[in-house]
Coordinates of C-alpha atoms in Angstrom, one line a residue:
L1 CA 120.2 -24.1 81.7
S2 CA 118.5 -27.3 82.5
V3 CA 115.1 -26.8 84.1
T4 CA 113.0 -28.9 86.4
I5 CA 109.6 -28.1 87.8
W6 CA 108.6 -29.5 91.2
L7 CA 105.0 -29.1 92.2
V8 CA 103.9 -28.5 95.8
D9 CA 100.9 -30.3 97.1
E10 CA 98.0 -28.3 98.5
K11 CA 99.0 -28.9 102.1
E12 CA 102.6 -27.7 101.3
E13 CA 104.1 -30.9 102.6
R14 CA 105.4 -32.7 99.5
L15 CA 107.1 -32.0 96.2
T16 CA 106.0 -34.0 93.2
F17 CA 107.8 -34.1 89.8
G18 CA 106.2 -31.8 87.3
G19 CA 108.5 -32.0 84.3
S20 CA 112.1 -31.5 83.3
T21 CA 114.5 -30.9 80.5
V22 CA 117.0 -33.5 81.9
Y23 CA 115.1 -36.0 84.1
T24 CA 112.6 -38.7 83.4
E25 CA 109.9 -39.3 85.9
A26 CA 111.8 -42.4 87.1
Q27 CA 115.1 -40.5 87.6
A28 CA 113.3 -37.8 89.5
A29 CA 111.6 -40.3 91.8
D30 CA 115.0 -41.5 92.9
M31 CA 115.9 -38.1 94.2
N32 CA 115.6 -37.2 97.9
F33 CA 113.0 -34.5 97.2
F34 CA 110.5 -37.4 97.2
S35 CA 111.8 -39.6 100.0
K36 CA 112.1 -36.7 102.4
G37 CA 109.0 -35.1 101.0
G38 CA 110.8 -31.9 100.2
K39 CA 109.5 -30.1 103.3
E40 CA 112.8 -28.3 103.9
M41 CA 112.9 -27.1 100.3
I42 CA 109.3 -25.9 100.5
R43 CA 109.8 -24.1 103.8
A44 CA 113.0 -22.5 102.6
I45 CA 111.7 -21.3 99.2
A46 CA 108.2 -20.3 100.3
N47 CA 109.4 -16.9 101.6
Q48 CA 111.6 -16.0 98.6
N49 CA 110.7 -13.6 95.8
M50 CA 113.6 -13.9 93.4
P51 CA 115.7 -16.8 92.2
V52 CA 118.0 -18.1 94.9
D53 CA 121.6 -18.8 94.0
L54 CA 122.6 -21.8 96.2
K55 CA 126.3 -21.1 95.7
K56 CA 126.4 -17.4 96.4
C57 CA 123.7 -16.9 99.1
D58 CA 125.2 -16.7 102.6
D59 CA 122.0 -17.2 104.5
D60 CA 121.9 -20.1 107.1
W61 CA 118.8 -21.7 105.5
V62 CA 120.7 -22.0 102.2
E63 CA 123.5 -23.9 103.9
D64 CA 121.0 -26.2 105.7
L65 CA 119.2 -26.7 102.4
T66 CA 122.3 -27.6 100.4
R67 CA 123.4 -30.0 103.3
T68 CA 120.0 -31.7 103.4
Y69 CA 119.9 -32.1 99.6
E70 CA 123.6 -32.3 99.0
M71 CA 123.5 -35.3 96.6
E72 CA 120.6 -33.9 94.6
T73 CA 122.1 -30.5 94.2
K74 CA 125.5 -31.9 93.2
E75 CA 124.3 -34.7 90.9
S76 CA 121.8 -32.6 89.1
R77 CA 124.0 -29.5 89.3
I78 CA 121.1 -27.5 90.8
R79 CA 122.4 -24.0 91.4
Y80 CA 119.2 -21.9 91.4
C81 CA 115.8 -22.4 93.1
V82 CA 113.0 -20.2 91.9
P83 CA 109.6 -20.1 93.8
L84 CA 106.4 -20.4 91.8
I85 CA 104.1 -18.2 93.7
A86 CA 100.6 -17.2 92.7
A87 CA 97.9 -15.7 94.9
H88 CA 100.3 -15.7 97.9
Q89 CA 100.5 -19.5 97.6
L90 CA 103.6 -21.6 96.8
I91 CA 102.6 -23.6 93.7
G92 CA 105.9 -25.2 93.0
I93 CA 109.7 -24.7 92.6
I94 CA 111.8 -24.4 89.5
T95 CA 115.3 -25.7 89.9
L96 CA 117.9 -24.5 87.4
S97 CA 121.4 -25.7 86.7
E98 CA 124.5 -23.5 86.0
K99 CA 124.8 -21.3 83.0
V100 CA 127.1 -22.6 80.3
F101 CA 130.1 -20.6 81.5
Y102 CA 129.3 -21.1 85.2
E103 CA 128.7 -17.3 85.6
S104 CA 126.1 -16.0 88.0
L105 CA 122.8 -14.7 86.7
T106 CA 122.8 -11.0 86.0
F107 CA 120.1 -8.9 87.5
E108 CA 118.3 -8.8 84.2
E109 CA 118.4 -12.6 83.9
S110 CA 117.1 -13.0 87.4
D111 CA 114.3 -10.6 86.7
L112 CA 113.4 -12.4 83.5
I113 CA 113.4 -15.7 85.3
K114 CA 111.2 -14.2 88.0
T115 CA 108.7 -13.0 85.4
I116 CA 108.7 -16.4 83.7
S117 CA 108.1 -18.1 87.1
D118 CA 105.2 -15.7 87.9
Q119 CA 103.6 -16.6 84.6
A120 CA 104.2 -20.3 85.1
A121 CA 102.8 -20.1 88.7
S122 CA 99.6 -18.4 87.6
S123 CA 99.1 -21.0 84.8
L124 CA 99.7 -23.8 87.2
L125 CA 97.2 -22.3 89.7
N126 CA 94.6 -21.9 86.9
I127 CA 95.1 -25.6 86.1
R128 CA 94.7 -26.5 89.8
L129 CA 91.6 -24.4 90.2
S130 CA 90.1 -25.7 86.9
E131 CA 90.6 -29.3 88.2
S132 CA 89.0 -28.4 91.5
L133 CA 86.0 -26.9 89.7
R134 CA 85.7 -29.9 87.5
Q135 CA 85.7 -32.2 90.5
S136 CA 83.1 -30.0 92.2
K137 CA 80.8 -30.1 89.2
E138 CA 81.3 -33.9 89.0
L139 CA 80.3 -34.2 92.6
E140 CA 77.3 -31.9 92.1
A141 CA 76.2 -34.0 89.1
F142 CA 76.5 -37.2 91.2
Q143 CA 74.5 -35.6 94.0
T144 CA 71.7 -34.6 91.6
M145 CA 71.6 -38.1 90.1
S146 CA 71.5 -39.5 93.6
A147 CA 68.6 -37.3 94.6
F148 CA 66.6 -38.4 91.6
F149 CA 67.5 -42.0 92.3
M150 CA 66.5 -41.7 96.0
H151 CA 63.2 -40.0 95.0
D152 CA 62.3 -42.9 92.7
L153 CA 63.3 -45.4 95.4
K154 CA 61.1 -43.7 98.0
N155 CA 58.1 -43.7 95.6
L156 CA 58.6 -47.4 94.9
A157 CA 59.0 -48.1 98.6
S158 CA 55.9 -46.2 99.5
K159 CA 53.8 -48.1 96.9
L160 CA 55.0 -51.4 98.2
S161 CA 54.4 -50.2 101.8
L162 CA 50.8 -49.3 101.0
V163 CA 50.3 -52.7 99.3
T164 CA 51.7 -54.6 102.4
Q165 CA 49.6 -52.5 104.8
N166 CA 46.4 -53.2 102.9
L167 CA 47.1 -56.8 102.0
P168 CA 45.7 -58.3 105.3
L169 CA 42.5 -56.3 104.9
H170 CA 41.8 -56.9 101.2
M171 CA 43.4 -60.3 100.6
D172 CA 40.0 -61.8 99.6
N173 CA 39.2 -59.0 97.0
P174 CA 40.3 -60.2 93.5
E175 CA 40.6 -56.6 92.2
F176 CA 43.0 -55.7 95.0
R177 CA 45.1 -58.9 94.4
Q178 CA 45.4 -58.0 90.7
D179 CA 46.3 -54.4 91.5
A180 CA 48.8 -55.5 94.1
L181 CA 50.5 -57.9 91.7
K182 CA 50.6 -55.2 89.1
T183 CA 52.2 -52.7 91.6
I184 CA 54.7 -55.3 92.8
S185 CA 55.8 -56.3 89.3
Q186 CA 56.1 -52.6 88.2
S187 CA 58.3 -51.9 91.3
V188 CA 60.6 -54.8 90.6
V189 CA 61.1 -54.1 86.9

């Protein structure tokens, strides 16, 4: 079987190319899954539990799906669509081509593919959650640094504010002028 993994974005509106045993990223980009966004494919597969045989399933949604993506399913010889579901969320879709002798999958093969897809979905979800956690920690570090930076700026601004408030009163005092210059030069550096 040739295998291609399509990842679903977090809003479940677009398919993106994950990887393939037959397509390069450029070849996958030419497919309609990208130009149409893959919404029909996402909606159709989201409610499935087992691999869907696009040639043997008589449901209306399969006919609509194969009509919508007729060129893609014929050119790439996509016969099976397998949902990647983890935590009740569609993570992606695996598309498979025909078996070598064009036979349908047996129950055992379908069950094995389902088990593999569950493992792949949970791994992909872990990757997605790890990336989200990394971004959150990065944002938290940025906020901490910003807080320190703002604290230092406020201290400098208050020093300069005190100098400018007292300047008209103590302009004639040489000690004040020297201290004011020192404060200003330390604030600028």
